Every structure is written in structure tokens, then in C-alpha cells.
Amino acid sequence: MTKKDQQLLNRLADAARKGGISRRSFMHYSLAAGMTATGATGLWTTQAAAAPQKGGTFRWGIHDGNTGDTHDPGTYLTRTMIFLAHTHRSYLTMINGDGSLGGDLATSWEGSAEASQWTFKLNENASFHSGKKLTATDVIASLNHHRGEDSTSAAKALLADVTDISADGDYTVVVKLSGGNADFPWLMTDYHLAICPANDDGTIDWKSGDGSGPYKIDSGEFGVQFSLSRHDGWHGEGAYFDAVEIITLNDPNARQTALVTGDVDAVSLIELKTMALMSRNPNVTVHNIPSAGAITMPMLTDIAPFDNVDVRNALKLAIDRDEIIEKIAFGAATKGNDFHHSPAQPYWPEDIPQREYDPDQAKSLLKKAGHEGLEISISVADSVYAGAVDMCVLYAEQAKKAGINMKVVREPNDGYYSDVWLKKPFCAVSWGARPTPDVMYTLAYKDDAAWNESRWQNADFNKLLLQAKAELDDTRRGEMYRDMAMLARNDGGTVIPFFNNFVYANRSNVGTPEALAASWECDGARAASRWWFTG
């Protein structure tokens, strides 16, 4: 069976669970995908019996939230902000459970021959929680919120090539680009690009928390808890729960205890060292999903000693990724190679040699750079990743063999991404998955990106990034991404220990689709609208 056929079967199974397809149609398409009549009948019986039921309050413990979080889409950063956004707001497109691109507010999209113009048709049934109809005006204002010289949005770099956004009637949006971008519909899944109500002056009303997502906010406080109820005007599928409680639980012990005792129905992250034990609990279901999410360790390349490429490469050689994956990730990870392009993304350059632990070579590079006996600090917090502090302590021990004295600074969870990331010279960071290498490189490596976390500047890289966006030949595009990966690996300022699996859990009475999206934890951050109670 081909991957395409398997994806079709996954969609059919999901449709059967949701009651969105007849038995006749299910059998027809299952046979077309290569299943036998007996197998298709069995799959229909199993999945149709598991059709979601509406009702109940879904209590969701999230591992990353701060009191300084806001409803401004341009500032979205923590998991609480991201998960809340996917619960109470909508996007033009979304990533399906099988990794394919699907529509949210957009019912269809079409690009010009050179991919420099994209037309999005909007769902005419969509409305905001305030009762206002959602139209092209709201989409235009929401996208423009991230554009312009005065914009401080982290998504500004994603829309840098947009030259014009206009309406063609109330429910069609036309986006013109300065050059071709074959990935543009994928960019619309970025969690910053939530659609908010437009004000009369062309700005957006983000402060009220109004949205057009499956649930509306009834009350809440960032860093603490939000209470939401089903939006009767929701334009999409799902939204099976009557209500949703999003609870910030930064402490890992408190989070897991709440799940085990039944005080919450799902958590966004579990401790990897207890993963096996949790899996044996009959009341808990653990999900271990390979993803393009990554743990990175960016160095500010415009600050000594990280402005020296030999120092940067020495630190990349002074980390034993295999030991860290074994002892910290407990095997739930894919080995990194110091460029932010995951095997879970297209155009994976599998022929690039894997960088291995080599403290002797690291020591040699430090001597060449005049930094023998290097003394540095690395900042980290518990909320970055399950075992993040232990990971940095282990890295520091490994680096001693290269003559590096690395001090591990344990930072507060609250405010980590506002006070440490992009500010401290060397730190640990958790990145969510992005669907394509272009999205990742545009966000975190482009010279003028707000989230260029190592402040790395490389003219050759930026030239290739621009060329690859408009390249419609897949082979040539893949070659460009390989060249970019090599530049990031050998000159960039980021150590990448591994691409982490998303490991989260729910109570056994929570039903989930067969295919879970790998774009974020908890089914692409859409557990509230895609999951249900089984009893």
C-alpha cells in the first residue's frame, strides 16, 4: 500500500469516527485504496463504533505559560498562548493529522503559475464569538498586523515578500508576492497568523480575545487558567466538548500527578523518565509522536567568544548527542546535526555526514581560536523540555573533556522566553515543529528575522533562501536546502542536540483520532476540537 493510500485510509477512518461519511462511500474508497472487502468491513465496524460523542468539560494541563502572555498574535510564544489560540481563534489553513495541508477558514486556495499570487476562498459560514460575520476584511487586517516597518511581530519575516493583500468580494482574499513562494499556503498555518476581528481603521481587535475558533473564552488569566465554552457558530468539524479548561501547570510533578489522579483529562508534556511507567497505567494513554520539533542551543554570534566560528564548532563537537538522547530523551528523539531541517520535513538532505562527539578536535579548535580553557554559561529552565536542566548538566560534563568549563544557569520558568531567549548569550530552547524547511529557516535563520536566535548573518545562506522559495523544481529545490543546511552546520551559531518526539498523555476515557498531527503536542495543539470523551 502506498503512502498516499494509507493517508486516504487514515482520513476515511477519521471521517467514520466523526460520522462524516456513509458506509457505502467508506467501502468504495477503502477498496480503491487497496483494502479487501473483509478488511474494509472490519475497519468500518471498528471506527464507526468509536464515533465521537458530544459533551463534558475537557480539562487540559499545559506545560508552558507565563503571566506576561497576551492575546496579541504577534507575541504568541508559549505553549499556553499557542494552544489557546488554536482553541479560540482560526487560521486560513491547518495541518491535518496525517501531515497534509487542510483548510480552516479557507475552503480552497490556488496559486498563479509562478506561485507569486495566491487566492484564498473563505468559508461563508464563519463568524466571530461576538456574532460578527468573518469576511475578507478581517483576514486582510489580521495578516497586515504582522507587516510594515513598525511591526514587532515574530511572523514579520514570513510575510516579508507580500506586496499586496486585497479582497475580491466579501469571501475571497488575494495575496501578491514579490516573487514565487510554493510554500505560501503552508505559511498560513503559522500560529501567529490567527484571524482576529478588523477595526474600522484597518487594525485588529486582539485585546478582547474575540475569535472565530471552536471555543469562546468565558474567563481567564494568563499563567493561571482559561475557561471556554463551545462556539455555536463554529464553521468546522469537531468541537465535541461542551467546555474546555486550559490550566497552566509548569511544574512537571504537579502536571503528571493531576493526570494520574484525574484532576485533568490530558497534559501537553510528560516526564520522559516516567514514560514507561505511565504507559503501564490502564487509566492513561501515552502518545510518543516523532516530529520536526527541536531542542536548540543558540549562541549569540555577535558576542565574544561566539563570534568566532571555531568556538562555535568546538561547542558542536563537545556534545555527545547519543548519550543525551539515551539518558535525557529516553530514546524519544532523532539525532540532530546542527542544522534546523528535520527528517520529518520534505527535502531532507540525508547524505550530509553526521557530526559526532569529538572532544579532542573541539580542544584543537579552541586552541586555534585562542580560547583554551573556555569558560561560558548556558541558561536553561525546567519548562523548556522534560529534563532540560539535566541535559545541560550532562552537556557540561561532556564538554569538560574538551577543556570547556560550562556553568549551567537555572532560570525561572516564568518569563524564560521574554527574559532569557534572544537575550542571554547561550541558552537552551524548545522549538515546535514547522511543516517545511523554508518556514523554519525564514523564522530562525534569515538575517533580519525577529527570531534569528543566534543573530547569525550569512549572505550565501540568505541568497539561497530567497532562491529556494521561488524554485518549483523539486530536485533543484532540494539541492538548495542541502547547501543551506551545510552552511548552517559549519558556520551557524546553533547546537542542535536532537529533534524531540512529542510525548504527551490523556486519560483513557478520552478518544483521539488514529492519526495525530506532529506539528505541535496534543494533535497539533488542536486537542480541544479534535478529541472527545468515550464515556
Short mmCIF file of C-alpha atoms in Angstrom, two decimals:
data_model
loop_
_atom_site.label_atom_id
_atom_site.label_comp_id
_atom_site.label_asym_id
_atom_site.label_seq_id
_atom_site.Cartn_x
_atom_site.Cartn_y
_atom_site.Cartn_z
CA MET A 1 0.00 0.00 0.00
CA THR A 2 1.38 3.42 -0.94
CA LYS A 3 1.77 6.31 1.48
CA LYS A 4 -0.96 8.14 -0.43
CA ASP A 5 -3.34 5.20 0.02
CA GLN A 6 -2.51 5.00 3.73
CA GLN A 7 -3.23 8.71 4.13
CA LEU A 8 -6.59 8.16 2.40
CA LEU A 9 -7.43 5.31 4.78
CA ASN A 10 -6.49 7.49 7.76
CA ARG A 11 -8.86 10.20 6.56
CA LEU A 12 -11.61 7.65 5.94
CA ALA A 13 -11.19 6.20 9.42
CA ASP A 14 -11.30 9.68 10.92
CA ALA A 15 -14.44 10.50 8.92
CA ALA A 16 -16.08 7.27 10.09
CA ARG A 17 -15.32 8.09 13.73
CA LYS A 18 -16.84 11.53 13.28
CA GLY A 19 -19.89 10.23 11.44
CA GLY A 20 -18.92 12.26 8.39
CA ILE A 21 -19.15 9.53 5.76
CA SER A 22 -21.70 6.87 4.81
CA ARG A 23 -20.88 3.17 4.95
CA ARG A 24 -21.36 2.91 1.19
CA SER A 25 -18.84 5.68 0.46
CA PHE A 26 -16.45 4.35 3.08
CA MET A 27 -16.41 0.90 1.47
CA HIS A 28 -15.98 2.34 -2.02
CA TYR A 29 -12.95 4.47 -1.17
CA SER A 30 -11.38 1.81 1.08
CA LEU A 31 -11.47 -0.74 -1.75
CA ALA A 32 -9.99 1.87 -4.09
CA ALA A 33 -7.14 2.33 -1.61
CA GLY A 34 -6.28 -1.37 -1.81
CA MET A 35 -8.14 -2.88 1.13
CA THR A 36 -10.02 -6.15 0.83
CA ALA A 37 -13.78 -6.17 1.35
CA THR A 38 -13.33 -8.05 4.64
CA GLY A 39 -10.71 -5.59 5.87
CA ALA A 40 -12.82 -2.58 4.89
CA THR A 41 -15.86 -4.01 6.66
CA GLY A 42 -13.83 -4.61 9.81
CA LEU A 43 -12.34 -1.11 9.71
CA TRP A 44 -15.78 0.44 9.24
CA THR A 45 -17.21 -1.51 12.17
CA THR A 46 -14.33 -0.55 14.44
CA GLN A 47 -14.19 3.11 13.54
CA ALA A 48 -17.92 3.79 13.27
CA ALA A 49 -18.39 2.28 16.72
CA ALA A 50 -15.85 4.79 18.03
CA ALA A 51 -17.70 7.82 16.61
CA PRO A 52 -17.23 10.80 18.92
CA GLN A 53 -19.93 11.78 21.35
CA LYS A 54 -20.52 15.37 22.38
CA GLY A 55 -20.43 16.51 25.97
CA GLY A 56 -18.32 17.11 29.04
CA THR A 57 -15.65 19.57 30.12
CA PHE A 58 -12.15 18.88 28.84
CA ARG A 59 -9.50 19.83 31.43
CA TRP A 60 -6.15 20.38 29.71
CA GLY A 61 -2.89 20.85 31.62
CA ILE A 62 -0.33 22.86 29.65
CA HIS A 63 3.38 22.82 30.47
CA ASP A 64 4.44 26.30 29.39
CA GLY A 65 2.65 29.50 30.33
CA ASN A 66 3.56 32.90 31.77
CA THR A 67 1.76 35.73 33.50
CA GLY A 68 3.17 38.07 30.84
CA ASP A 69 1.47 36.26 27.93
CA THR A 70 -1.01 38.23 25.81
CA HIS A 71 -3.75 37.78 23.18
CA ASP A 72 -1.71 39.70 20.59
CA PRO A 73 -0.97 37.14 17.83
CA GLY A 74 2.33 38.85 17.07
CA THR A 75 3.56 37.97 20.57
CA TYR A 76 2.45 34.33 20.65
CA LEU A 77 5.32 32.29 22.06
CA THR A 78 4.49 29.98 24.98
CA ARG A 79 2.55 26.73 24.67
CA THR A 80 -0.36 28.27 26.57
CA MET A 81 -0.62 31.09 24.04
CA ILE A 82 -0.32 28.70 21.10
CA PHE A 83 -2.76 26.09 22.40
CA LEU A 84 -5.26 28.74 23.46
CA ALA A 85 -5.00 30.36 20.02
CA HIS A 86 -5.84 27.10 18.26
CA THR A 87 -8.81 26.70 20.58
CA HIS A 88 -10.44 30.15 20.42
CA ARG A 89 -9.16 31.51 17.10
CA SER A 90 -8.99 30.29 13.49
CA TYR A 91 -6.40 30.28 10.70
CA LEU A 92 -6.64 30.24 6.93
CA THR A 93 -5.16 26.73 6.70
CA MET A 94 -4.21 23.97 9.12
CA ILE A 95 -2.11 20.83 9.28
CA ASN A 96 -4.17 17.65 9.28
CA GLY A 97 -3.47 14.63 11.44
CA ASP A 98 -1.69 12.85 8.58
CA GLY A 99 0.61 15.84 7.99
CA SER A 100 -1.17 17.10 4.88
CA LEU A 101 -2.40 20.67 4.44
CA GLY A 102 -6.08 21.30 5.06
CA GLY A 103 -8.43 24.25 5.20
CA ASP A 104 -9.59 26.07 8.31
CA LEU A 105 -11.20 29.36 7.28
CA ALA A 106 -10.11 28.81 3.70
CA THR A 107 -12.22 26.35 1.73
CA SER A 108 -9.76 26.43 -1.19
CA TRP A 109 -6.58 28.15 -2.36
CA GLU A 110 -4.93 28.50 -5.75
CA GLY A 111 -1.58 29.88 -6.85
CA SER A 112 -0.55 31.51 -10.10
CA ALA A 113 1.76 29.64 -12.47
CA GLU A 114 4.86 31.19 -10.91
CA ALA A 115 3.43 30.98 -7.33
CA SER A 116 3.68 34.76 -6.89
CA GLN A 117 -0.06 35.25 -6.34
CA TRP A 118 -2.35 33.19 -4.12
CA THR A 119 -6.15 33.33 -3.95
CA PHE A 120 -7.99 32.05 -0.86
CA LYS A 121 -11.75 31.36 -0.80
CA LEU A 122 -13.25 31.78 2.68
CA ASN A 123 -15.91 29.77 4.47
CA GLU A 124 -19.02 31.93 4.30
CA ASN A 125 -20.42 30.34 7.49
CA ALA A 126 -17.57 31.51 9.72
CA SER A 127 -18.35 34.02 12.47
CA PHE A 128 -16.66 35.54 15.50
CA HIS A 129 -17.76 34.78 19.05
CA SER A 130 -19.14 38.34 19.25
CA GLY A 131 -21.61 37.39 16.50
CA LYS A 132 -19.86 39.36 13.75
CA LYS A 133 -19.55 37.61 10.37
CA LEU A 134 -15.98 36.90 9.34
CA THR A 135 -15.08 38.38 5.95
CA ALA A 136 -12.05 39.12 3.79
CA THR A 137 -11.64 42.45 5.62
CA ASP A 138 -10.80 40.59 8.84
CA VAL A 139 -8.28 38.35 7.10
CA ILE A 140 -6.54 41.29 5.43
CA ALA A 141 -6.28 43.25 8.69
CA SER A 142 -5.04 40.18 10.55
CA LEU A 143 -2.26 39.49 8.05
CA ASN A 144 -1.30 43.16 7.85
CA HIS A 145 -0.90 43.16 11.64
CA HIS A 146 2.39 41.34 11.07
CA ARG A 147 3.59 43.56 8.21
CA GLY A 148 5.07 47.05 7.92
CA GLU A 149 8.12 48.79 9.31
CA ASP A 150 6.58 49.29 12.74
CA SER A 151 5.52 45.68 13.20
CA THR A 152 7.25 43.84 16.03
CA SER A 153 5.57 40.52 15.22
CA ALA A 154 7.70 37.39 15.15
CA ALA A 155 5.87 36.47 11.93
CA LYS A 156 7.01 39.60 10.13
CA ALA A 157 9.73 37.65 8.31
CA LEU A 158 7.20 35.12 7.00
CA LEU A 159 5.27 37.87 5.21
CA ALA A 160 8.25 39.97 4.10
CA ASP A 161 7.66 39.04 0.45
CA VAL A 162 3.99 40.08 0.47
CA THR A 163 3.46 43.22 -1.63
CA ASP A 164 -0.31 43.47 -1.52
CA ILE A 165 -3.35 41.86 0.11
CA SER A 166 -6.75 42.66 -1.29
CA ALA A 167 -10.36 41.48 -1.26
CA ASP A 168 -12.27 40.19 -4.25
CA GLY A 169 -15.72 40.38 -2.72
CA ASP A 170 -16.55 39.54 0.89
CA TYR A 171 -15.15 36.00 0.88
CA THR A 172 -12.08 35.99 -1.37
CA VAL A 173 -8.60 37.17 -0.42
CA VAL A 174 -5.83 37.74 -2.99
CA VAL A 175 -2.20 37.88 -1.83
CA LYS A 176 0.51 39.14 -4.16
CA LEU A 177 4.20 38.37 -3.53
CA SER A 178 7.41 39.97 -4.80
CA GLY A 179 8.49 36.54 -6.02
CA GLY A 180 7.31 32.96 -6.15
CA ASN A 181 6.69 31.02 -2.95
CA ALA A 182 5.40 27.50 -3.42
CA ASP A 183 5.03 27.08 0.37
CA PHE A 184 2.83 30.11 0.94
CA PRO A 185 -0.37 28.19 1.90
CA TRP A 186 1.74 26.29 4.45
CA LEU A 187 2.89 29.59 5.95
CA MET A 188 -0.72 30.37 6.80
CA THR A 189 -0.65 27.59 9.43
CA ASP A 190 1.92 29.52 11.47
CA TYR A 191 0.47 30.02 14.92
CA HIS A 192 0.97 33.79 14.86
CA LEU A 193 -1.32 34.22 11.84
CA ALA A 194 -4.58 33.85 13.75
CA ILE A 195 -7.52 35.76 12.28
CA CYS A 196 -8.96 38.49 14.51
CA PRO A 197 -11.83 40.98 14.01
CA ALA A 198 -10.87 44.06 12.00
CA ASN A 199 -11.31 47.55 13.39
CA ASP A 200 -12.58 50.38 11.19
CA ASP A 201 -9.05 51.80 10.83
CA GLY A 202 -7.61 48.54 9.45
CA THR A 203 -6.05 47.38 12.71
CA ILE A 204 -7.31 44.34 14.61
CA ASP A 205 -9.14 43.90 17.88
CA TRP A 206 -6.89 41.40 19.65
CA LYS A 207 -7.24 42.70 23.21
CA SER A 208 -10.82 41.44 23.66
CA GLY A 209 -9.84 37.83 22.95
CA ASP A 210 -12.59 37.58 20.34
CA GLY A 211 -12.04 34.83 17.80
CA SER A 212 -13.79 32.52 15.36
CA GLY A 213 -12.41 29.26 16.71
CA PRO A 214 -14.31 26.25 18.10
CA TYR A 215 -14.47 27.64 21.65
CA LYS A 216 -15.04 31.12 23.05
CA ILE A 217 -13.30 32.48 26.13
CA ASP A 218 -15.63 32.96 29.10
CA SER A 219 -12.95 33.95 31.63
CA GLY A 220 -9.28 33.50 32.24
CA GLU A 221 -5.88 34.75 33.32
CA PHE A 222 -2.59 34.08 31.58
CA GLY A 223 -0.23 31.93 33.59
CA VAL A 224 -3.18 30.51 35.54
CA GLN A 225 -6.27 29.20 33.72
CA PHE A 226 -8.81 29.87 30.95
CA SER A 227 -12.42 28.70 30.82
CA LEU A 228 -14.04 28.31 27.39
CA SER A 229 -17.36 27.06 26.02
CA ARG A 230 -18.37 25.75 22.59
CA HIS A 231 -18.92 28.37 19.89
CA ASP A 232 -22.31 27.65 18.32
CA GLY A 233 -21.17 29.35 15.12
CA TRP A 234 -18.08 27.20 14.66
CA HIS A 235 -17.58 26.63 10.93
CA GLY A 236 -15.51 23.44 11.13
CA GLU A 237 -15.73 19.84 12.28
CA GLY A 238 -15.25 18.62 15.82
CA ALA A 239 -15.65 20.72 18.98
CA TYR A 240 -17.19 17.74 20.76
CA PHE A 241 -16.68 19.00 24.31
CA ASP A 242 -19.22 21.35 25.87
CA ALA A 243 -16.46 23.28 27.59
CA VAL A 244 -12.67 23.42 27.89
CA GLU A 245 -10.46 24.37 30.83
CA ILE A 246 -6.86 25.27 29.88
CA ILE A 247 -4.71 25.13 33.02
CA THR A 248 -1.09 26.25 33.21
CA LEU A 249 0.90 23.53 35.01
CA ASN A 250 4.57 24.40 34.60
CA ASP A 251 5.73 22.04 37.33
CA PRO A 252 6.21 18.55 35.83
CA ASN A 253 5.35 16.70 39.03
CA ALA A 254 2.16 18.66 39.54
CA ARG A 255 1.23 18.12 35.90
CA GLN A 256 1.64 14.36 35.97
CA THR A 257 0.02 13.99 39.36
CA ALA A 258 -3.01 15.89 38.08
CA LEU A 259 -3.29 13.48 35.15
CA VAL A 260 -2.88 10.32 37.23
CA THR A 261 -5.43 11.44 39.84
CA GLY A 262 -7.91 12.52 37.16
CA ASP A 263 -7.83 16.23 38.04
CA VAL A 264 -7.09 16.89 34.35
CA ASP A 265 -8.01 14.88 31.28
CA ALA A 266 -4.82 15.49 29.27
CA VAL A 267 -1.39 17.07 29.63
CA SER A 268 0.84 18.53 26.94
CA LEU A 269 4.12 17.06 28.20
CA ILE A 270 5.11 14.18 30.48
CA GLU A 271 8.45 13.43 32.09
CA LEU A 272 10.34 11.10 29.79
CA LYS A 273 11.93 9.26 32.70
CA THR A 274 8.44 8.16 33.78
CA MET A 275 7.17 7.46 30.25
CA ALA A 276 7.41 3.67 30.56
CA LEU A 277 5.74 3.67 33.97
CA MET A 278 2.94 5.95 32.76
CA SER A 279 2.37 3.68 29.75
CA ARG A 280 1.58 0.79 32.11
CA ASN A 281 -1.17 2.77 33.85
CA PRO A 282 -4.51 1.45 32.48
CA ASN A 283 -6.14 4.83 33.09
CA VAL A 284 -3.62 6.75 30.98
CA THR A 285 -2.77 6.73 27.26
CA VAL A 286 0.71 7.98 26.33
CA HIS A 287 1.44 9.36 22.85
CA ASN A 288 5.03 9.35 21.53
CA ILE A 289 4.98 11.22 18.20
CA PRO A 290 8.14 11.82 16.07
CA SER A 291 8.18 15.42 14.91
CA ALA A 292 10.14 18.28 13.43
CA GLY A 293 10.19 19.94 16.83
CA ALA A 294 13.72 20.59 18.03
CA ILE A 295 15.81 21.36 21.07
CA THR A 296 18.32 24.05 20.13
CA MET A 297 21.20 25.76 21.92
CA PRO A 298 21.73 29.10 20.18
CA MET A 299 24.84 31.22 20.74
CA LEU A 300 24.72 34.95 20.02
CA THR A 301 27.23 35.12 17.20
CA ASP A 302 27.75 38.87 17.57
CA ILE A 303 29.09 38.47 21.12
CA ALA A 304 32.51 37.08 22.09
CA PRO A 305 33.53 34.31 22.22
CA PHE A 306 30.68 33.07 19.99
CA ASP A 307 31.63 35.48 17.22
CA ASN A 308 34.44 33.05 16.43
CA VAL A 309 33.36 30.17 14.16
CA ASP A 310 35.99 27.86 15.65
CA VAL A 311 34.49 28.36 19.10
CA ARG A 312 31.03 27.65 17.72
CA ASN A 313 32.14 24.44 16.04
CA ALA A 314 34.07 23.38 19.13
CA LEU A 315 30.85 23.54 21.14
CA LYS A 316 29.09 21.48 18.45
CA LEU A 317 31.82 18.83 18.74
CA ALA A 318 31.81 18.86 22.56
CA ILE A 319 28.31 17.41 22.89
CA ASP A 320 27.62 13.66 22.91
CA ARG A 321 24.19 13.52 21.33
CA ASP A 322 23.88 9.74 21.65
CA GLU A 323 24.33 9.86 25.42
CA ILE A 324 21.90 12.77 25.76
CA ILE A 325 19.23 11.00 23.69
CA GLU A 326 19.68 7.84 25.77
CA LYS A 327 19.75 9.45 29.23
CA ILE A 328 17.60 12.56 28.77
CA ALA A 329 15.20 11.82 25.89
CA PHE A 330 14.99 8.10 26.75
CA GLY A 331 15.20 7.34 23.06
CA ALA A 332 12.22 9.56 22.15
CA ALA A 333 14.20 11.73 19.74
CA THR A 334 16.07 11.88 16.43
CA LYS A 335 19.75 12.88 16.46
CA GLY A 336 20.48 16.46 15.42
CA ASN A 337 23.24 17.61 13.09
CA ASP A 338 23.37 21.35 13.80
CA PHE A 339 21.05 22.50 11.03
CA HIS A 340 17.35 23.04 11.63
CA HIS A 341 15.95 20.72 8.98
CA SER A 342 14.30 17.58 10.29
CA PRO A 343 13.83 14.16 8.67
CA ALA A 344 10.11 14.78 9.29
CA GLN A 345 10.21 17.65 6.77
CA PRO A 346 10.43 17.40 2.98
CA TYR A 347 13.77 17.75 1.15
CA TRP A 348 15.69 16.03 3.96
CA PRO A 349 19.44 16.01 2.98
CA GLU A 350 20.26 12.52 4.23
CA ASP A 351 23.76 12.46 2.70
CA ILE A 352 25.22 15.15 4.99
CA PRO A 353 27.75 13.50 7.36
CA GLN A 354 26.58 13.24 10.95
CA ARG A 355 28.66 15.34 13.35
CA GLU A 356 29.86 13.11 16.19
CA TYR A 357 31.25 13.76 19.67
CA ASP A 358 34.94 14.64 19.31
CA PRO A 359 36.35 16.49 22.34
CA ASP A 360 39.92 16.28 21.02
CA GLN A 361 39.01 18.11 17.82
CA ALA A 362 36.99 20.59 19.86
CA LYS A 363 40.04 21.25 22.04
CA SER A 364 42.16 21.77 18.92
CA LEU A 365 39.71 24.32 17.51
CA LEU A 366 39.64 26.23 20.79
CA LYS A 367 43.44 26.39 20.79
CA LYS A 368 43.36 27.72 17.23
CA ALA A 369 40.83 30.35 18.30
CA GLY A 370 42.92 31.36 21.32
CA HIS A 371 40.26 30.16 23.74
CA GLU A 372 41.87 27.21 25.51
CA GLY A 373 40.14 26.56 28.83
CA LEU A 374 36.98 28.28 27.59
CA GLU A 375 34.62 29.42 30.38
CA ILE A 376 30.99 30.04 29.44
CA SER A 377 27.48 29.82 30.88
CA ILE A 378 24.37 28.21 29.42
CA SER A 379 20.89 29.25 30.58
CA VAL A 380 18.01 26.78 30.86
CA ALA A 381 14.68 26.28 32.65
CA ASP A 382 12.60 23.24 33.57
CA SER A 383 9.79 24.40 31.27
CA VAL A 384 11.97 24.22 28.14
CA TYR A 385 11.82 20.44 27.94
CA ALA A 386 11.33 17.46 30.24
CA GLY A 387 14.84 17.02 31.63
CA ALA A 388 16.21 20.22 30.08
CA VAL A 389 18.27 21.15 33.13
CA ASP A 390 19.71 17.64 33.40
CA MET A 391 20.50 17.79 29.67
CA CYS A 392 22.60 20.92 30.11
CA VAL A 393 24.35 19.48 33.17
CA LEU A 394 25.25 16.38 31.14
CA TYR A 395 26.45 18.56 28.25
CA ALA A 396 28.67 20.48 30.67
CA GLU A 397 30.20 17.21 31.87
CA GLN A 398 30.84 16.10 28.27
CA ALA A 399 32.41 19.45 27.38
CA LYS A 400 34.97 19.14 30.19
CA LYS A 401 36.89 16.66 28.04
CA ALA A 402 37.41 19.48 25.53
CA GLY A 403 38.72 21.76 28.28
CA ILE A 404 35.46 23.72 28.45
CA ASN A 405 34.16 24.92 31.81
CA MET A 406 30.42 25.36 31.25
CA LYS A 407 28.30 26.76 34.06
CA VAL A 408 24.62 25.76 33.95
CA VAL A 409 22.34 28.64 34.99
CA ARG A 410 18.88 27.53 36.05
CA GLU A 411 16.49 30.32 35.08
CA PRO A 412 12.89 30.85 36.30
CA ASN A 413 10.17 29.21 34.21
CA ASP A 414 8.06 32.34 34.26
CA GLY A 415 9.39 34.81 31.73
CA TYR A 416 12.02 32.49 30.26
CA TYR A 417 11.21 33.28 26.64
CA SER A 418 10.89 37.01 27.27
CA ASP A 419 13.89 37.47 29.57
CA VAL A 420 16.38 34.78 28.51
CA TRP A 421 15.84 33.63 24.92
CA LEU A 422 17.23 36.11 22.35
CA LYS A 423 18.96 37.93 25.23
CA LYS A 424 21.34 35.61 27.09
CA PRO A 425 24.47 34.66 25.08
CA PHE A 426 23.92 30.88 25.26
CA CYS A 427 20.73 29.07 26.22
CA ALA A 428 18.51 26.05 25.58
CA VAL A 429 15.31 26.45 23.56
CA SER A 430 12.39 24.25 22.54
CA TRP A 431 11.04 24.80 19.01
CA GLY A 432 7.73 23.48 17.83
CA ALA A 433 7.56 21.67 14.52
CA ARG A 434 7.33 23.62 11.28
CA PRO A 435 5.93 21.99 8.14
CA THR A 436 8.72 22.86 5.69
CA PRO A 437 12.40 23.86 5.88
CA ASP A 438 11.57 27.21 4.30
CA VAL A 439 9.31 28.12 7.22
CA MET A 440 11.95 27.14 9.77
CA TYR A 441 14.83 28.88 8.04
CA THR A 442 12.76 32.01 7.44
CA LEU A 443 11.81 32.23 11.11
CA ALA A 444 15.09 31.38 12.78
CA TYR A 445 17.99 31.83 10.34
CA LYS A 446 17.10 34.67 7.95
CA ASP A 447 19.32 37.67 8.61
CA ASP A 448 16.52 40.08 9.59
CA ALA A 449 14.13 37.58 11.25
CA ALA A 450 12.86 38.65 14.66
CA TRP A 451 13.58 35.14 15.90
CA ASN A 452 17.06 34.76 14.42
CA GLU A 453 18.00 33.25 17.75
CA SER A 454 21.77 33.22 17.20
CA ARG A 455 21.89 36.56 15.32
CA TRP A 456 23.68 34.65 12.58
CA GLN A 457 24.46 36.57 9.38
CA ASN A 458 25.42 34.66 6.24
CA ALA A 459 24.92 36.28 2.83
CA ASP A 460 25.17 32.99 0.92
CA PHE A 461 22.50 31.41 3.11
CA ASN A 462 20.10 34.30 2.64
CA LYS A 463 20.62 34.30 -1.12
CA LEU A 464 19.81 30.59 -1.30
CA LEU A 465 16.77 31.01 0.94
CA LEU A 466 15.32 33.59 -1.45
CA GLN A 467 16.04 31.43 -4.50
CA ALA A 468 14.61 28.26 -2.97
CA LYS A 469 11.27 29.92 -2.17
CA ALA A 470 10.58 30.50 -5.85
CA GLU A 471 12.08 27.26 -7.17
CA LEU A 472 9.31 24.97 -8.41
CA ASP A 473 11.63 22.15 -9.49
CA ASP A 474 11.75 19.78 -6.51
CA THR A 475 15.18 18.37 -7.31
CA ARG A 476 16.82 21.77 -7.60
CA ARG A 477 14.98 22.99 -4.54
CA GLY A 478 16.27 20.03 -2.54
CA GLU A 479 19.83 20.84 -3.63
CA MET A 480 19.43 24.38 -2.37
CA TYR A 481 18.17 23.22 1.02
CA ARG A 482 21.16 20.88 1.26
CA ASP A 483 23.54 23.76 0.60
CA MET A 484 21.75 25.86 3.22
CA ALA A 485 21.96 23.02 5.73
CA MET A 486 25.72 22.75 5.20
CA LEU A 487 26.17 26.48 5.76
CA ALA A 488 24.16 26.35 8.98
CA ARG A 489 26.02 23.25 10.14
CA ASN A 490 29.52 24.56 9.53
CA ASP A 491 29.15 28.29 10.13
CA GLY A 492 25.91 28.75 12.09
CA GLY A 493 25.59 29.57 15.76
CA THR A 494 23.21 26.83 16.93
CA VAL A 495 23.93 23.48 18.54
CA ILE A 496 21.06 21.06 17.86
CA PRO A 497 21.22 18.02 20.16
CA PHE A 498 18.08 16.37 18.79
CA PHE A 499 14.63 16.62 17.25
CA ASN A 500 12.34 15.66 20.10
CA ASN A 501 9.32 13.46 19.85
CA PHE A 502 6.17 14.99 21.24
CA VAL A 503 5.36 12.91 24.31
CA TYR A 504 2.06 13.74 25.97
CA ALA A 505 -0.81 11.84 27.55
CA ASN A 506 -4.51 11.74 28.24
CA ARG A 507 -6.91 9.79 30.41
CA SER A 508 -8.12 6.55 28.84
CA ASN A 509 -11.69 7.86 28.58
CA VAL A 510 -10.54 10.48 26.07
CA GLY A 511 -10.95 9.47 22.42
CA THR A 512 -8.43 10.60 19.81
CA PRO A 513 -8.14 10.26 16.01
CA GLU A 514 -5.99 7.47 14.59
CA ALA A 515 -3.53 9.97 13.10
CA LEU A 516 -2.28 12.71 15.42
CA ALA A 517 -0.72 15.83 13.90
CA ALA A 518 3.00 16.21 14.57
CA SER A 519 3.07 20.00 14.23
CA TRP A 520 2.64 20.55 18.00
CA GLU A 521 1.93 18.46 21.07
CA CYS A 522 -1.64 17.32 21.60
CA ASP A 523 -2.59 16.74 17.97
CA GLY A 524 -1.12 19.92 16.55
CA ALA A 525 -2.43 21.95 19.53
CA ARG A 526 -5.99 21.10 18.45
CA ALA A 527 -6.92 18.50 21.07
CA ALA A 528 -9.84 20.65 22.27
CA SER A 529 -11.56 20.49 18.88
CA ARG A 530 -10.42 17.06 17.64
CA TRP A 531 -10.71 14.88 20.77
CA TRP A 532 -13.77 13.68 22.69
CA PHE A 533 -14.90 11.66 25.72
CA THR A 534 -15.66 8.00 25.12
CA GLY A 535 -17.72 7.53 28.24
#
